[in-house]
Coordinates of C-alpha atoms and ligand atoms in Angstrom, one line a residue:
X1 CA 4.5 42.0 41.0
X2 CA 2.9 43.5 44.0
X3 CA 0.6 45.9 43.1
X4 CA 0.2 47.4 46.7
X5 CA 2.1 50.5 45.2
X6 CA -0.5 52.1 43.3
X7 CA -2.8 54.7 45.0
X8 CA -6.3 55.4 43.6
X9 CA -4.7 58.9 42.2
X10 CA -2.3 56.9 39.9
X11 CA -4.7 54.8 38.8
X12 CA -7.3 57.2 38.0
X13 CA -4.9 58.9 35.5
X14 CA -5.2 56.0 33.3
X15 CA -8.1 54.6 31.3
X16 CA -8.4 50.6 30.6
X17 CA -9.6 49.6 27.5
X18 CA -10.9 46.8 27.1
X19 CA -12.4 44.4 24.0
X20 CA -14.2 40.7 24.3
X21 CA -13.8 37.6 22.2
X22 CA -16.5 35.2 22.9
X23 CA -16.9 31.9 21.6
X24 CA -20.6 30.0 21.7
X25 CA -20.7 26.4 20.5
X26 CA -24.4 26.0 19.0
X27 CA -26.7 23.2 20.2
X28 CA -27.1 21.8 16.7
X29 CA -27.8 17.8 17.0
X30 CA -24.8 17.6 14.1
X31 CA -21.9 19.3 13.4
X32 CA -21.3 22.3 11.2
X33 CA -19.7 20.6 8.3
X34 CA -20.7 16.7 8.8
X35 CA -22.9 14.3 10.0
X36 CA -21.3 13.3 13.1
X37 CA -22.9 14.0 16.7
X38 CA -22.2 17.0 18.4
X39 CA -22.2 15.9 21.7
X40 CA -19.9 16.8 25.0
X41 CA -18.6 13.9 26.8
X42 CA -18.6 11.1 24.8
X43 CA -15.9 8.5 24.9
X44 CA -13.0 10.1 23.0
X45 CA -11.9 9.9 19.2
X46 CA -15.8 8.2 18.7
X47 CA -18.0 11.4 17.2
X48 CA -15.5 11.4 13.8
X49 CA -15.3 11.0 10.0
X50 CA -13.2 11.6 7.4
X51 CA -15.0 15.3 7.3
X52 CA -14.3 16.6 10.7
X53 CA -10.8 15.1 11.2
X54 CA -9.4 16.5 7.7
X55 CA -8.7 13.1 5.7
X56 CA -7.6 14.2 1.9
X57 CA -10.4 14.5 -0.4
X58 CA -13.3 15.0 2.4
X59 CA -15.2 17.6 1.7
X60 CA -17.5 20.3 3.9
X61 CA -21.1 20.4 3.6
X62 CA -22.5 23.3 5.5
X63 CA -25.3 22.6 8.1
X64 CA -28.3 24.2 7.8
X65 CA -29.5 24.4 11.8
X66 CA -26.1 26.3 12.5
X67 CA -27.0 29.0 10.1
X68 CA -30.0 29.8 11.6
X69 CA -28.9 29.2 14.8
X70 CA -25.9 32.0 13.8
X71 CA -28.4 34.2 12.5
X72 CA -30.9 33.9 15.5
X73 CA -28.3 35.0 17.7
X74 CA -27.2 38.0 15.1
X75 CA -30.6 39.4 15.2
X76 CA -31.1 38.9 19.0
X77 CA -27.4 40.9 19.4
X78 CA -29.3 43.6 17.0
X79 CA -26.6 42.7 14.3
X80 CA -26.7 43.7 10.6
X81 CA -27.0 40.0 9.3
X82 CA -25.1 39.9 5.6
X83 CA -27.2 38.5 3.0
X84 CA -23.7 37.1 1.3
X85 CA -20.9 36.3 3.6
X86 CA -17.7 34.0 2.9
X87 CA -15.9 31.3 4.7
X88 CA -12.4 31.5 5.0
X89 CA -9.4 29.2 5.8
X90 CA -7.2 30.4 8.9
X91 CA -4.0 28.0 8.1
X92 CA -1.8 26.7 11.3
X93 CA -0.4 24.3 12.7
X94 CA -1.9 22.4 15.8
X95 CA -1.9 18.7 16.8
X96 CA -5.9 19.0 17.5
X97 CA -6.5 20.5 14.1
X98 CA -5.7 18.1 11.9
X99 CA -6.6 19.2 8.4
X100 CA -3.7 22.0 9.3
X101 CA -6.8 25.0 8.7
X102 CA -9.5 25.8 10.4
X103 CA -13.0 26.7 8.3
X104 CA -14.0 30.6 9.7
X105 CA -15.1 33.2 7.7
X106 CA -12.6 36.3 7.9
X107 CA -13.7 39.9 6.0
X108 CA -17.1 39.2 4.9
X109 CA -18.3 37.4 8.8
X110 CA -22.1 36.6 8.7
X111 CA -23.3 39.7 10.6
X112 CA -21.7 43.3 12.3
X113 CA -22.0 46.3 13.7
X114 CA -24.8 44.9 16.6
X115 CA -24.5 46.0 20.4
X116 CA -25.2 45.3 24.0
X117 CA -27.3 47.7 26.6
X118 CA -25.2 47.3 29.9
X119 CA -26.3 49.1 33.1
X120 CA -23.7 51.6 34.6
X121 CA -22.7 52.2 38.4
X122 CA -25.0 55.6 37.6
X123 CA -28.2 53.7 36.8
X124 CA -28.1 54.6 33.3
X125 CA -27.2 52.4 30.3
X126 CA -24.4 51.8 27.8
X127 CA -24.4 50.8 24.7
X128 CA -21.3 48.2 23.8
X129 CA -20.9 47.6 20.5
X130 CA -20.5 44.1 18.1
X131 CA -18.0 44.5 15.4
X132 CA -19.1 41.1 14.1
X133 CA -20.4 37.7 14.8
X134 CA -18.9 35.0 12.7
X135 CA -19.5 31.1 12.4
X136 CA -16.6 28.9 12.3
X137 CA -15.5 25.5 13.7
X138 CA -13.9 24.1 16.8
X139 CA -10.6 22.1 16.9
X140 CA -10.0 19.2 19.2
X141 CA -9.5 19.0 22.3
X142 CA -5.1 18.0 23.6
X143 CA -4.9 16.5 26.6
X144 CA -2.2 16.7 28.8
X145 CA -2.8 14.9 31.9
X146 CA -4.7 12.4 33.3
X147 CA -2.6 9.9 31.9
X148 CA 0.1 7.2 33.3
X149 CA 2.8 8.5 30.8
X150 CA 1.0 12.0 30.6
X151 CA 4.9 13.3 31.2
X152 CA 6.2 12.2 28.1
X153 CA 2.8 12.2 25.7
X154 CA 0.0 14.2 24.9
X155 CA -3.3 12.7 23.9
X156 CA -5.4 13.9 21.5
X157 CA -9.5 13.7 21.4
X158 CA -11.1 15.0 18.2
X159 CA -15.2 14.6 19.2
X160 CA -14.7 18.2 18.9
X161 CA -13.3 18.9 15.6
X162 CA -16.2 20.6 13.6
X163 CA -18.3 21.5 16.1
X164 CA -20.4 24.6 15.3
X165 CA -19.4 28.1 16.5
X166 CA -20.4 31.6 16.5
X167 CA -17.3 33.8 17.5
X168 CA -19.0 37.3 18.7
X169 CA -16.5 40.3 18.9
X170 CA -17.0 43.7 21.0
X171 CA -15.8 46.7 19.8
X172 CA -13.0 48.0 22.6
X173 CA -16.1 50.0 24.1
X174 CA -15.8 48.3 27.6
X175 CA -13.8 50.9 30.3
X176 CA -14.0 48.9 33.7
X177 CA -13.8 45.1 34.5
X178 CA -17.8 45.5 36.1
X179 CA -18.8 46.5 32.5
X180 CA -17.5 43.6 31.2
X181 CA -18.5 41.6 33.4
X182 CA -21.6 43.1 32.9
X183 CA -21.4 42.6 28.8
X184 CA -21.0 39.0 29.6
X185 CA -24.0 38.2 31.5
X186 CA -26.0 40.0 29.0
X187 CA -25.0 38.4 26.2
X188 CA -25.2 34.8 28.0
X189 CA -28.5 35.8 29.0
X190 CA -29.5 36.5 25.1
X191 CA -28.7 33.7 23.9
X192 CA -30.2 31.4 26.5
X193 CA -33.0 32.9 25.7
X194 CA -32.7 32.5 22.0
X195 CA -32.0 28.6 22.4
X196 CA -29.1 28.8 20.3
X197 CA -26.3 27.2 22.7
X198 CA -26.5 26.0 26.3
X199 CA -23.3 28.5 27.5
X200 CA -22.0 26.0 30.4
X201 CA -18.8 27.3 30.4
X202 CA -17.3 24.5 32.2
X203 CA -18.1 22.5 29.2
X204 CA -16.5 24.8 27.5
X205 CA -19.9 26.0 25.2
X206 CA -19.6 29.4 26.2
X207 CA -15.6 30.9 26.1
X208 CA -13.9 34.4 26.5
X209 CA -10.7 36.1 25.8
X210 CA -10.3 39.7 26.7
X211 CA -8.2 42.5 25.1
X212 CA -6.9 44.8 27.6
X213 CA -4.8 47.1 27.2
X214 CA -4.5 50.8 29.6
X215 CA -4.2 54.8 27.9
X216 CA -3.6 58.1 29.8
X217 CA -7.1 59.9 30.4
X218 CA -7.7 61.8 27.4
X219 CA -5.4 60.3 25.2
X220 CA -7.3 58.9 21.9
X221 CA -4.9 57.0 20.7
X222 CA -5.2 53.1 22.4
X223 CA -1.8 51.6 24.3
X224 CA -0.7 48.7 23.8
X225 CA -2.6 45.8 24.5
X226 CA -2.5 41.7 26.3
X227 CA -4.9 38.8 25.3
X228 CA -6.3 37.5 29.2
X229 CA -6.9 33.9 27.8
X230 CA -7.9 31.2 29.6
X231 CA -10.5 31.9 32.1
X232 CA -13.6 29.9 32.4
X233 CA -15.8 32.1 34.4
X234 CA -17.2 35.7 34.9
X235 CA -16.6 36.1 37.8
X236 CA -13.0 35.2 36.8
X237 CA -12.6 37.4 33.7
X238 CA -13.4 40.4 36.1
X239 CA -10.4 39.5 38.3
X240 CA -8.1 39.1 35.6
X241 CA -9.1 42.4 33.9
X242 CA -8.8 44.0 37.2
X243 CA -5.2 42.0 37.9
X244 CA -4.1 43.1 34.5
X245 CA -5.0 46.5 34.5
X246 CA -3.1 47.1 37.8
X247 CA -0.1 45.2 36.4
X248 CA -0.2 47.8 33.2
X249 CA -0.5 50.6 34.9
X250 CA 2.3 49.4 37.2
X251 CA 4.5 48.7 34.6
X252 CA 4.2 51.5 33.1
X253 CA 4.5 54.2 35.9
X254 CA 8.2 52.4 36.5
X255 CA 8.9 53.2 33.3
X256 CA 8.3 50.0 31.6
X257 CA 6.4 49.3 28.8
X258 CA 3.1 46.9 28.0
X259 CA 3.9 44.0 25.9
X260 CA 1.4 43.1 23.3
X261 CA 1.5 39.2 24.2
X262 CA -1.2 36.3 25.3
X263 CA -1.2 35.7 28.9
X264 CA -3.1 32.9 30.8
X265 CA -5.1 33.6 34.0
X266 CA -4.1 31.3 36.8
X267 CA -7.4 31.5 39.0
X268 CA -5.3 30.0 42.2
X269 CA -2.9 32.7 42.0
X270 CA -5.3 35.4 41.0
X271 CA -2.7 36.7 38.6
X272 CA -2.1 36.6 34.6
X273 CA 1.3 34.6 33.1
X274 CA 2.6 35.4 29.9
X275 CA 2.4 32.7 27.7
X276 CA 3.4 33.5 24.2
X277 CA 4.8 36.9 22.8
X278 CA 2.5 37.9 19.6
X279 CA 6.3 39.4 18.0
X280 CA 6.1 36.0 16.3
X281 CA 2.4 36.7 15.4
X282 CA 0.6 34.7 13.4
X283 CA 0.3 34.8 9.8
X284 CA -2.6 32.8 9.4
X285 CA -2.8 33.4 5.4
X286 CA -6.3 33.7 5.4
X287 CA -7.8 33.1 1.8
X288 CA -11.4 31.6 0.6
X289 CA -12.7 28.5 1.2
X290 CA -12.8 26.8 -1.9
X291 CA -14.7 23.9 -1.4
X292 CA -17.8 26.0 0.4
X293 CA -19.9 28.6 -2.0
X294 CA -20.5 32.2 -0.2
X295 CA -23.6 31.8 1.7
X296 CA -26.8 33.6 1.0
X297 CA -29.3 34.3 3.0
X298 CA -32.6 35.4 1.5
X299 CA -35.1 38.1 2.8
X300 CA -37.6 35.7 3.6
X301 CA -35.4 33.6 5.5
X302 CA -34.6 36.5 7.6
X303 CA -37.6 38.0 7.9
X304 CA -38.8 34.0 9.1
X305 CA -36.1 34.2 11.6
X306 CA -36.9 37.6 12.8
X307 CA -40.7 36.3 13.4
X308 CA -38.9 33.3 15.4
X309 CA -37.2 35.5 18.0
X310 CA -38.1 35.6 21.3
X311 CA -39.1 38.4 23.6
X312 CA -36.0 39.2 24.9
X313 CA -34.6 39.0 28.5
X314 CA -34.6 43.4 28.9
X315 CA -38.0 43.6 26.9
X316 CA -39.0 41.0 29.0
X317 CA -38.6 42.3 32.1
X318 CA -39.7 46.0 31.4
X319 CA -43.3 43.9 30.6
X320 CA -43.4 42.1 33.5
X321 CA -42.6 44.7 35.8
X322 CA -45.7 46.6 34.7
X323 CA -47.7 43.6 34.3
X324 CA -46.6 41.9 37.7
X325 CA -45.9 45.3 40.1
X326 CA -42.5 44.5 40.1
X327 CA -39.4 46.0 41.2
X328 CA -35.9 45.6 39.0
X329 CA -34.7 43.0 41.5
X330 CA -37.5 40.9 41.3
X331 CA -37.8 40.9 37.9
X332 CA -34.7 39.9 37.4
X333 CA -35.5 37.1 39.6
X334 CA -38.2 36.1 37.6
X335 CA -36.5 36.4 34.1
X336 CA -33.5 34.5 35.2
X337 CA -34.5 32.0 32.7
X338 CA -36.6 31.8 30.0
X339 CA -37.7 28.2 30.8
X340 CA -38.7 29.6 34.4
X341 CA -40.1 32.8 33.5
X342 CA -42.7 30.9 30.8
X343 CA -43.4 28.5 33.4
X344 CA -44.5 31.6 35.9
X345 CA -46.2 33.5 33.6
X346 CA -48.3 30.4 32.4
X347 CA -49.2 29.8 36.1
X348 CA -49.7 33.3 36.8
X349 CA -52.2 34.0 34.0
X350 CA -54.5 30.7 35.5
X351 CA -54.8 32.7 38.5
X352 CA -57.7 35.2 40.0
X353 CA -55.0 38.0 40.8
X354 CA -51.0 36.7 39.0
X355 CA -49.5 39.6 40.9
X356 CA -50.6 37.6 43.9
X357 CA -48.6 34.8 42.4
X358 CA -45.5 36.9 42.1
X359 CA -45.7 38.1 45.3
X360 CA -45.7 34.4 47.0
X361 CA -43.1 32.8 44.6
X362 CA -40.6 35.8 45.7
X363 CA -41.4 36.3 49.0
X364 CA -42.2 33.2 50.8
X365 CA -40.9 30.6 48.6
X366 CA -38.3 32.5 47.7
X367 CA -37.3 33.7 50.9
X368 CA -37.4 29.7 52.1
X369 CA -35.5 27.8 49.0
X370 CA -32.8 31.3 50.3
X371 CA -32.9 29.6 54.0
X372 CA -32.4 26.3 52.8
X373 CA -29.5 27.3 50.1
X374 CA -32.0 25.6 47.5
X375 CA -32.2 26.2 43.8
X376 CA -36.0 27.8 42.3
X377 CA -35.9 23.9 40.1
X378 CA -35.6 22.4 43.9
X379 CA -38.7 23.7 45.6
X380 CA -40.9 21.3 46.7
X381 CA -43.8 23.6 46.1
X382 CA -45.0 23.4 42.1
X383 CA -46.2 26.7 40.7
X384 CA -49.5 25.0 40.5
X385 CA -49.1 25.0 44.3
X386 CA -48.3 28.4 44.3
X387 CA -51.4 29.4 42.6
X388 CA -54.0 27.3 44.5
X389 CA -52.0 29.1 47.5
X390 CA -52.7 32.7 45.7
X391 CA -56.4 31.5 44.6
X392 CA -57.1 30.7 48.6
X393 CA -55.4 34.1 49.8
X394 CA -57.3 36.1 47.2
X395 CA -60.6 34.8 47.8
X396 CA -60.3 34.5 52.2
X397 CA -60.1 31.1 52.5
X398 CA -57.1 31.4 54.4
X399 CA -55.2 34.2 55.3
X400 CA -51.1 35.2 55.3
X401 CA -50.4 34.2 58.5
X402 CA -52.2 30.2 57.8
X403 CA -50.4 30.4 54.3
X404 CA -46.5 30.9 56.1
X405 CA -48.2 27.8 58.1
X406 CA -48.9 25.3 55.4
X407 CA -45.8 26.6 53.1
X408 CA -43.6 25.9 56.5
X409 CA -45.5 22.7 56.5
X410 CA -44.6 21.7 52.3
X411 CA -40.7 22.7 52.8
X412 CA -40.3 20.7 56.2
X413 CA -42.3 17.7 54.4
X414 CA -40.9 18.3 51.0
X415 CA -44.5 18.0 49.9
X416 CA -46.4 20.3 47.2
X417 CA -48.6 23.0 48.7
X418 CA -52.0 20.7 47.2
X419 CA -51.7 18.0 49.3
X420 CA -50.4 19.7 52.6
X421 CA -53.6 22.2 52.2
X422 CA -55.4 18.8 51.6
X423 CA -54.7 17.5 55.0
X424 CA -53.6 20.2 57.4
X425 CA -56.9 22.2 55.8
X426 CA -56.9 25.3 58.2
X427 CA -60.1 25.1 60.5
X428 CA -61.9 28.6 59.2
X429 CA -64.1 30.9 62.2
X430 CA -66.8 31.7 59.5
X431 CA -69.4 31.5 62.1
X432 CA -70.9 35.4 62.2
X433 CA -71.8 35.8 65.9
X434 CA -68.5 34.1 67.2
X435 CA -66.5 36.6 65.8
X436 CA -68.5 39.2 66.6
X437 CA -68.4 37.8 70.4
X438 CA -64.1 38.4 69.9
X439 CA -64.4 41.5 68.4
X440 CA -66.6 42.8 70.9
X441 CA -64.1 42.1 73.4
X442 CA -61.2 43.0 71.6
X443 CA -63.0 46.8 71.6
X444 CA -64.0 46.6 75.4
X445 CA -60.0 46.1 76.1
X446 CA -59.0 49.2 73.5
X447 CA -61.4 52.2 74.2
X448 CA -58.5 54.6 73.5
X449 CA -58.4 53.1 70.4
X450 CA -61.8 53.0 69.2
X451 CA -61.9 56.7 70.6
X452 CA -59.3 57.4 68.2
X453 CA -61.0 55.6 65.2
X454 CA -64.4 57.4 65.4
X455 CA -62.6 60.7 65.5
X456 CA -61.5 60.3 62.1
X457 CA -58.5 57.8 62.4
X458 CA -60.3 55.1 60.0
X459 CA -56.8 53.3 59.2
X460 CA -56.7 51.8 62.9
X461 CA -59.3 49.2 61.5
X462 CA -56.3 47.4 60.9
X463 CA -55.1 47.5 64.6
X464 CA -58.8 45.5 65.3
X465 CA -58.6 43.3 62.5
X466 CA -54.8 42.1 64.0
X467 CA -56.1 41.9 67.4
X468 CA -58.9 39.8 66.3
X469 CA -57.1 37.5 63.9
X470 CA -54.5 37.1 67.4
X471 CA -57.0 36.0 69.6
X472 CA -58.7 33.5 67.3
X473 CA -55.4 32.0 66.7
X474 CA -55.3 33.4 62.6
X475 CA -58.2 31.3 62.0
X476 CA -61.2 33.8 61.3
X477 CA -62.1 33.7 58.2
X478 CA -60.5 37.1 56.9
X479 CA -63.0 38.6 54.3
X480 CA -65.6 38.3 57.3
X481 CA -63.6 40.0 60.0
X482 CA -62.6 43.0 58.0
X483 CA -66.5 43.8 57.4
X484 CA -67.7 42.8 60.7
X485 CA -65.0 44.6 62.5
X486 CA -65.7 48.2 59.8
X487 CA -69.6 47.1 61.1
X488 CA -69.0 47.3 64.5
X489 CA -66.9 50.4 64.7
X490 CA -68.7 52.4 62.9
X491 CA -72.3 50.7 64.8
Ligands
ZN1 ZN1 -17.6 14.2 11.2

């Protein structure tokens, strides 16, 4: 359905609605209820026991590491973290879930009522809420293709039957596809910096469904709403919401009516396929888990994990960009990762000035891993580099124009900044009268200049100090020039 139709007035009169689903697989070694590995991309059907693929009279035992790993993210999502919560059996039918239930908890979930700050398009922020976070287990994977006789048979690999999951659910807070998109990178960003799962969403760690559903502006009551499954990026989920949105409003300004169903995103297309009505909806006769006891968490156990959080990505960045003289952007760049922000902050605290390091990680290295379509983890230059390169600026061994020299140097070598400063070692002017001989000329060739300067304009020292550093090819010794040159304007 062509959605060329609509005009931005039609659309405007409606407001989407829209509610995430996201499922995290925890980096536990084991999984939730068993021994076995919990490992992606092993050979199939090999990470399995009598636990995980449901044989009778196998029973759960709960893993320890995936409860604190649950309530680690809870705390970090600013969640109310139950100290009793319940798991549940969700009973259906699937070939890849082969005790016929799957182990989730259902009214009393481990944690609720958390949220999400997202920026808006007005530079403000937006709080999203978390209705709950819950820890269940994965199903198997079914696999349909791949296989000589793939037409007539569908194979089944169950390495990851058990594996340990947090399901986190939105409150239907989010209005615009950017939002959620927005939501998403947030939360990924959270718990990468938590430890608690790795989030590569093409091995399927990190997953999201989206509720969608479209309402008259000013109309409290929600319309009906479609479950976007299937989409294993961002980037993707944005399209989709924005597809499906259009397709809803469409639908309805014909006269139609929304559907509540489950449709799949096809990313090739860029459109959403219905895949199953929910008029047959579930009944998944949800009902205690008898062979688990509620869990409990004590208040020492929470305060302990409380104490184990992290400074988190937004706090993180607020510090830094006081600490660093930092703009939003920048920081940003800096906090991308954990890993990568403790690795600059434990260079930048060895050196005489860290803002300097800043400054030469984002602009020049960053600027030439940009020109070169390289990755921060693929510079040649080692922060250690980076700060010897900072040390060097700060104290006039070399100045800015020798530094772009040597860093041009490192990247065309793919050699750390250490050694090419080793060999290529800038020859230095440090000698007094020499470049007081060039800055004596310099002054002869500019009287207008100089004029100028003793009249009161003190900031064209600058224009002398270039001039200077021009003619002696960048190599006098900066420190030097900018108090000989002050000396002999002022002389
Ligand atoms: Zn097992």
């Amino acid at each position: 359905m062509p959605a060329a139709a609509l005009t931005p007035d039609i659309l405007a009169k409606y407001e989407p609605v829209i509610g995430l689903e996201v499922h995290v697989q925890l980096l536990t070694e084991t999984k939730i209820f068993c021994g076995c590995a919990n490992k992606f991309g092993s050979d199939p059907n090999t990470n399995i026991c009598p636990v995980c693929i449901g044989l009778p009279g196998a029973l759960p035992v709960l893993n320890a590491k995936a409860v604190e790993f649950a309530t680690l993210a809870s705390l970090a999502l600013n969640c109310t973290v139950n100290s009793r919560s319940i798991f549940a059996r969700k009973n259906y039918f699937y070939p890849d879930l082969p005790k016929g239930y799957q182990i989730s908890q259902y009214d009393k979930p481990i944690a609720e009522h958390g949220f999400i700050e997202v920026p808006t398009a007005n530079g403000s922020t937006k709080k999203i809420g978390i209705t709950r976070l819950h820890m269940e287990e994965d199903a198997g994977k079914s696999i349909h293709d791949g296989f000589s006789d793939s037409a007539k048979r569908t194979y089944l690999d169950l390495n990851r039957c058990g594996t340990p999951l947090c399901e986190i659910v939105s409150d239907p807070d989010i209005r615009t596809p950017d939002e959620a998109f927005e939501y998403l990178t947030r939360l990924k960003e959270i718990l990468l910096y938590t430890g608690v799962s790795d989030c590569n969403m093409e091995e399927g760690s990190l997953r999201c469904d989206a509720n969608v559903s479209v309402r008259p502006r000013g109309q409290e009551k929600f319309g009906t709403k479609a479950e976007v499954k299937n989409v294993n990026s961002f980037k993707f989920i944005r399209a989709a919401l924005e597809y499906e949105i259009e397709r809803q409003i469409e639908l309805i300004e014909s006269g139609g009516r929304v559907a509540q169903e489950t449709r799949l995103w096809n990313a090739d297309e860029g459109r959403t396929y219905s895949m199953r009505s929910k008029e047959q909806a579930h009944d998944y006769r949800y009902f205690p888990e008898p062979d688990l006891p509620p869990l409990v968490l004590t208040a020492e156990f929470l305060n302990a994990k409380q104490r184990e959080l992290p400074e988190l990505p937004e706090a993180r960045r607020a510090r830094m960009i006081a600490d660093y003289d930092l703009n939003e952007k920048d920081a940003r760049t800096l906090t991308a990762s954990r890993e990568f922000a403790d690795r600059f902050e434990a260079a930048a605290r060895t050196a005489k000035n860290p803002r300097r390091v800043a400054n030469i990680l984002l602009s020049e290295i960053g600027g030439r891993l940009n020109a070169l379509g390289l990755d921060q983890n693929e510079s040649p230059v080692s922060m250690a580099g980076i700060v010897l390169a900072a040390d060097l600026l700060e104290n006039g061994a070399i100045s800015s124009k020798q530094l772009k020299g040597l860093l041009d140097i490192a990247f065309d070598k793919r050699e750390d900044f250490p050694a090419v400063y080793e060999r290529e070692k800038p020859q230095q002017i440090t000698d007094t009268s020499a470049i007081e001989t060039m800055i004596d000329e310099v002054i002869a060739a500019n009287p207008k200049q100089v004029e100028q300067y003793r009249a009161g304009k003190t900031t064209l020292a600058g224009f002398f100090v270039g001039q200077v550093m021009k003619a002696s090819k960048g190599q006098a010794n900066p420190a030097l020039l900018n108090q000989l040159v002050t000396k002999k304007l002022e002389g």
